[in-house]
Short mmCIF file of N, CA and C in Angstrom, two decimals:
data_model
loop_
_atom_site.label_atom_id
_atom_site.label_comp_id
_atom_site.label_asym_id
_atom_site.label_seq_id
_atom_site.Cartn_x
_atom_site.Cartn_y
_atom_site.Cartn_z
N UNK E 14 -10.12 15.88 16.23
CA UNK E 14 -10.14 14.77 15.32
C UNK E 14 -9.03 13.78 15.64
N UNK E 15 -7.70 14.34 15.84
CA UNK E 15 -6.63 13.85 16.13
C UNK E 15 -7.08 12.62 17.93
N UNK E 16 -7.67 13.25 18.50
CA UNK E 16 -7.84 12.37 19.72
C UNK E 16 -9.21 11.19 19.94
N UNK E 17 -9.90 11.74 19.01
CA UNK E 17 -11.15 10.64 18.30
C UNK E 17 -10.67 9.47 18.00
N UNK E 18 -9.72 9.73 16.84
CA UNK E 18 -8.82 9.05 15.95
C UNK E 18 -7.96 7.74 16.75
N UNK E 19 -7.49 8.46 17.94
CA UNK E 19 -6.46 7.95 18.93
C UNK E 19 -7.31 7.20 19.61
N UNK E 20 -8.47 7.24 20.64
CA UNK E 20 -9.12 6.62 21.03
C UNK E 20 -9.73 5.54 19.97
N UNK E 21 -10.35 5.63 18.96
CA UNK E 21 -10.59 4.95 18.32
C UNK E 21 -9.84 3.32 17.93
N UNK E 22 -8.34 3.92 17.68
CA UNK E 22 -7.30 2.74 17.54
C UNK E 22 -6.82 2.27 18.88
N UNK E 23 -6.86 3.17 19.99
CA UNK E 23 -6.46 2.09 21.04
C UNK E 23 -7.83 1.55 21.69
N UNK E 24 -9.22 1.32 21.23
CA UNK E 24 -10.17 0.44 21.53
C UNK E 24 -9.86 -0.71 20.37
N UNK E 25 -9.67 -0.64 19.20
CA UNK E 25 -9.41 -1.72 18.28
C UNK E 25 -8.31 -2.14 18.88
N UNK E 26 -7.05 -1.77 18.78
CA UNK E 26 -5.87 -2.26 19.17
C UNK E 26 -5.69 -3.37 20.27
N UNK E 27 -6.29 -2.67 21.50
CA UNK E 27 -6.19 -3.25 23.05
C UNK E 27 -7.25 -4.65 22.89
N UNK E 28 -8.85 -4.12 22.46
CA UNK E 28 -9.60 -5.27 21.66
C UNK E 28 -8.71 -6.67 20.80
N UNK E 29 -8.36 -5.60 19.77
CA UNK E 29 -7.35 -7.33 19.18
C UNK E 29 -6.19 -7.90 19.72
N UNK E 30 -5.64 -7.13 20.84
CA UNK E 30 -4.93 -7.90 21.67
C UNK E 30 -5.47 -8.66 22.54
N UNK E 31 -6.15 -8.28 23.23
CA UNK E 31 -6.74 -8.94 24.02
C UNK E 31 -7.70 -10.45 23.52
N UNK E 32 -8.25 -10.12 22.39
CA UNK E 32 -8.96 -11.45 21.73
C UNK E 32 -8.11 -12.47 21.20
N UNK E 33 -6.43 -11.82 20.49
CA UNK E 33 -5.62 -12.96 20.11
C UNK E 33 -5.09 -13.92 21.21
N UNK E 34 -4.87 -12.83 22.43
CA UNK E 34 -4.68 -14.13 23.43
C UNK E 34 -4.98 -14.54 24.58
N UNK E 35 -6.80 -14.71 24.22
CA UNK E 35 -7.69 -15.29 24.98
C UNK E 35 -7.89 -17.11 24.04
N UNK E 36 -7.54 -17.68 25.10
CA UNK E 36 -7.79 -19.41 24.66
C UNK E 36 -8.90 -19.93 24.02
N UNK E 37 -10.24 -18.53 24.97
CA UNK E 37 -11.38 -19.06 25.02
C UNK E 37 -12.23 -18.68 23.77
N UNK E 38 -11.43 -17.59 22.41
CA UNK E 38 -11.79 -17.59 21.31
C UNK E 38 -11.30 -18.65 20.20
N UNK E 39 -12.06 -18.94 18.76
CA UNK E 39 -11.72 -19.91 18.01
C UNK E 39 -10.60 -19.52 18.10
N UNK E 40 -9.26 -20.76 16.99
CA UNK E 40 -8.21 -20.30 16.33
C UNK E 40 -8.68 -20.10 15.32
N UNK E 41 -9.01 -19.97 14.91
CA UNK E 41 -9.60 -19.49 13.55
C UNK E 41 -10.18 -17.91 13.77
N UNK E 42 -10.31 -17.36 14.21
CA UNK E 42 -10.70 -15.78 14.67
C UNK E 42 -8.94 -15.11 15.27
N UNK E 43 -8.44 -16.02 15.96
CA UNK E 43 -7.23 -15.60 16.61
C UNK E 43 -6.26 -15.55 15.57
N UNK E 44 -5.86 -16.12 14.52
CA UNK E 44 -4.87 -16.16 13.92
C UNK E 44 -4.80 -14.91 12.85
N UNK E 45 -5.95 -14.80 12.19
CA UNK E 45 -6.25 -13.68 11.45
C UNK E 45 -6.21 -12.37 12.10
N UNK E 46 -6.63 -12.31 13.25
CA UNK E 46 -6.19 -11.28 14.21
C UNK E 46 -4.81 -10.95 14.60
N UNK E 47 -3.64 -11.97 14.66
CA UNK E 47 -2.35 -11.98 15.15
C UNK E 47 -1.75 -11.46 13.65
N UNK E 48 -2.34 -11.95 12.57
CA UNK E 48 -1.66 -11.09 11.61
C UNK E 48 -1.77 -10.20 11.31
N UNK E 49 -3.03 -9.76 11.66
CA UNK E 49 -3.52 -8.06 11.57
C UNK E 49 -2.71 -7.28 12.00
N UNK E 50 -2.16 -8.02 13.78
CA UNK E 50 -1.22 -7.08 14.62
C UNK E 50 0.03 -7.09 13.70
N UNK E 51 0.78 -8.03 13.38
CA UNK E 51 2.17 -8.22 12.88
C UNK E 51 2.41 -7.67 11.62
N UNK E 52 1.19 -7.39 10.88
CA UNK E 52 1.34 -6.19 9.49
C UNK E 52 1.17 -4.91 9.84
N UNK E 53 0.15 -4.66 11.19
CA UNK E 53 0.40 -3.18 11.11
C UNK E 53 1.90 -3.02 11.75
N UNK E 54 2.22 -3.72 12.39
CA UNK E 54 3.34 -3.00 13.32
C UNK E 54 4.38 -3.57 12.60
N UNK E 55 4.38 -4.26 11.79
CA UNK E 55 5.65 -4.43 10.50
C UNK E 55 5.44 -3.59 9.61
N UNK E 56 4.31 -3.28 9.28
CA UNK E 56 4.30 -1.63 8.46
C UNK E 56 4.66 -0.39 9.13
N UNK E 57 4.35 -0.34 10.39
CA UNK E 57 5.23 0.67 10.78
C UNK E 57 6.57 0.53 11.23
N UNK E 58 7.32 -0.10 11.45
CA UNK E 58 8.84 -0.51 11.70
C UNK E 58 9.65 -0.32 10.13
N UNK E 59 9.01 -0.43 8.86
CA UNK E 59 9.48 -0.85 7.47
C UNK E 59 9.37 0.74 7.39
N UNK E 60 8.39 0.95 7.21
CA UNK E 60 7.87 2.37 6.94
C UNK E 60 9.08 3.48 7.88
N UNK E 61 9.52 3.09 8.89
CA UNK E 61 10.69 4.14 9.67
C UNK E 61 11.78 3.67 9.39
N UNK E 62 12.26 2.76 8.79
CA UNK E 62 12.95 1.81 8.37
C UNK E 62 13.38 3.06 7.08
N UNK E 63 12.80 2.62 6.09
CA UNK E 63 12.73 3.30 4.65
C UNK E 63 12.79 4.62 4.80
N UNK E 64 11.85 5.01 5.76
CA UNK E 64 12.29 6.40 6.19
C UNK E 64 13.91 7.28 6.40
N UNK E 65 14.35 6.06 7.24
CA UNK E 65 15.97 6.18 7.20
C UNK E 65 16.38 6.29 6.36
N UNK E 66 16.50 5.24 5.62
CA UNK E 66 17.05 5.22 4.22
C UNK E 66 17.30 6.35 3.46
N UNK E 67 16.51 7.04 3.56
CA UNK E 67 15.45 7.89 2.38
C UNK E 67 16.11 9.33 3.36
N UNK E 68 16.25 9.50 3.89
CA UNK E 68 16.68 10.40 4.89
C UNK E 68 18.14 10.51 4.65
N UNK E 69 19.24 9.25 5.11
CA UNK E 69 20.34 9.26 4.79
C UNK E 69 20.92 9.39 3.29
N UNK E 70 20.18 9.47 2.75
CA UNK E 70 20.55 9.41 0.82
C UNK E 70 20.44 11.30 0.39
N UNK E 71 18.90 12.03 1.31
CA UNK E 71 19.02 13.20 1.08
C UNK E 71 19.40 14.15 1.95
N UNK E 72 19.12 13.87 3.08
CA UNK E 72 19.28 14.84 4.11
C UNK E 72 20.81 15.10 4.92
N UNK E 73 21.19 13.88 5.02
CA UNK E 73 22.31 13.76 6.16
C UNK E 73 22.11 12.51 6.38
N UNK E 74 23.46 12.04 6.94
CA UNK E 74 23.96 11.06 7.70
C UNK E 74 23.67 10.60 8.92
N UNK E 75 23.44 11.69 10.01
CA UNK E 75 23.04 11.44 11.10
C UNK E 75 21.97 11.55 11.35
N UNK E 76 20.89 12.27 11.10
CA UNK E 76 19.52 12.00 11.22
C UNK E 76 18.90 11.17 9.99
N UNK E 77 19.15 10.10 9.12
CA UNK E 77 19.04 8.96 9.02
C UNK E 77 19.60 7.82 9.84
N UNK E 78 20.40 8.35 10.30
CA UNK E 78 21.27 7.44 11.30
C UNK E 78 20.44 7.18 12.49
N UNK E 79 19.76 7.93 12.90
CA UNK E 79 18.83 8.21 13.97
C UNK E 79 17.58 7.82 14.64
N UNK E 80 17.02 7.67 12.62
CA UNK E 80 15.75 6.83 12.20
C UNK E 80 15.95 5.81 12.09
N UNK E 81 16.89 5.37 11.56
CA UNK E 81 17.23 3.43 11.55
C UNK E 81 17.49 3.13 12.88
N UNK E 82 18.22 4.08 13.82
CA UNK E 82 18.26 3.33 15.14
C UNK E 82 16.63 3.27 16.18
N UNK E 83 15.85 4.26 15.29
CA UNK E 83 14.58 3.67 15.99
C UNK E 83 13.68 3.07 15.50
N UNK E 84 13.81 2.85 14.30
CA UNK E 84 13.32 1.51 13.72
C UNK E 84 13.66 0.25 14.58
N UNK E 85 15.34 0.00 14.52
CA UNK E 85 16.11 -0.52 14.75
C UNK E 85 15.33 -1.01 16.60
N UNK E 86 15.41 -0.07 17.09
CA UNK E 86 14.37 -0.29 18.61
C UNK E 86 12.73 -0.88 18.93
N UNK E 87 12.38 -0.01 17.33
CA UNK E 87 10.69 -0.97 17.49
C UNK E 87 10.85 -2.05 17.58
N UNK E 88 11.64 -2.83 16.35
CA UNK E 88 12.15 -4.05 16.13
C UNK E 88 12.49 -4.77 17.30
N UNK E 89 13.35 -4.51 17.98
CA UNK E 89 13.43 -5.13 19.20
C UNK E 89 12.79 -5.23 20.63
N UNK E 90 12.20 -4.12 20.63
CA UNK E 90 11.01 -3.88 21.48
C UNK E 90 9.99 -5.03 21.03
N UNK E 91 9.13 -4.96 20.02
CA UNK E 91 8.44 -5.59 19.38
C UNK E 91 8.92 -7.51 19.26
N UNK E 92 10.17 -7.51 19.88
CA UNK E 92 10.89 -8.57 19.30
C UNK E 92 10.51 -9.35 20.97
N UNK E 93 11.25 -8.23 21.49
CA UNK E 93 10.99 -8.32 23.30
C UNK E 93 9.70 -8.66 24.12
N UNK E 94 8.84 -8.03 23.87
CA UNK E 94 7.29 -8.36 23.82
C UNK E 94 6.67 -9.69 23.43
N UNK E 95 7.10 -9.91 22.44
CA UNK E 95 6.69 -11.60 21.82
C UNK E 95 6.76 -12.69 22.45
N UNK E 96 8.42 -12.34 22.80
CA UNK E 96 9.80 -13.62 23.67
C UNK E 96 9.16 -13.29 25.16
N UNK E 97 8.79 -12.48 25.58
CA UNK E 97 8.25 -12.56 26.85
C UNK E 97 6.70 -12.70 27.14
N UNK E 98 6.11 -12.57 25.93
CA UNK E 98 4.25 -13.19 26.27
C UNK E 98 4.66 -14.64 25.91
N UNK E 99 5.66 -15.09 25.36
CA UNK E 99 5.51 -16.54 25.22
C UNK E 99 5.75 -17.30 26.14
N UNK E 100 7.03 -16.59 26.74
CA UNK E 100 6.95 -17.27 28.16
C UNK E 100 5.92 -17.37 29.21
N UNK E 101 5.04 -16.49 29.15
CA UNK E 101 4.21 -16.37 30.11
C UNK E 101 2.79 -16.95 29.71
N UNK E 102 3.27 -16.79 28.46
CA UNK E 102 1.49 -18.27 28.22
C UNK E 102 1.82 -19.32 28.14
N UNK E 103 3.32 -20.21 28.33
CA UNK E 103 3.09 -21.67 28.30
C UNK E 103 3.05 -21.78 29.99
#
């Protein structure tokens, strides 16, 4: 189920990447799509985010510490990715 599941989201995933930045679809199909991407993957960055949080308040210090620093990495990964497709589509 677990690898159904997986295949499943990286045919949607790779799909709505690929359609947000093709020229040759409306903007109007593309934009609604680019936010699709930027809520799921801001829900998951928030979501490990809070996780930290929530971690450092019960568990310990350092493995909240741990989780915010990979939040802390989606974020910039995610940040990295952007700043460099932009360069490469103008």
């Amino acid at each position: 189920m677990e690898t159904l599941l997986e295949i499943i989201m990286e045919i949607v995933m790779e799909g709505t990447l690929y359609t947000a930045g093709n020229k040759k679809v409306s903007l109007w199909i593309r934009v609604p799509l680019i936010l699709v991407l930027l809520l799921f993957f801001g829900f998951i960055i928030t979501g490990s985010f809070l996780t930290g949080i929530i971690i450092v308040k019960k568990e310990g210090f350092f493995k909240g510490l741990i989780m915010l620093g990979i939040s802390v990495l989606m974020l910039g990964a995610l940040i990295k990715l952007i700043v460099d497709h932009r360069k490469n589509w103008k």
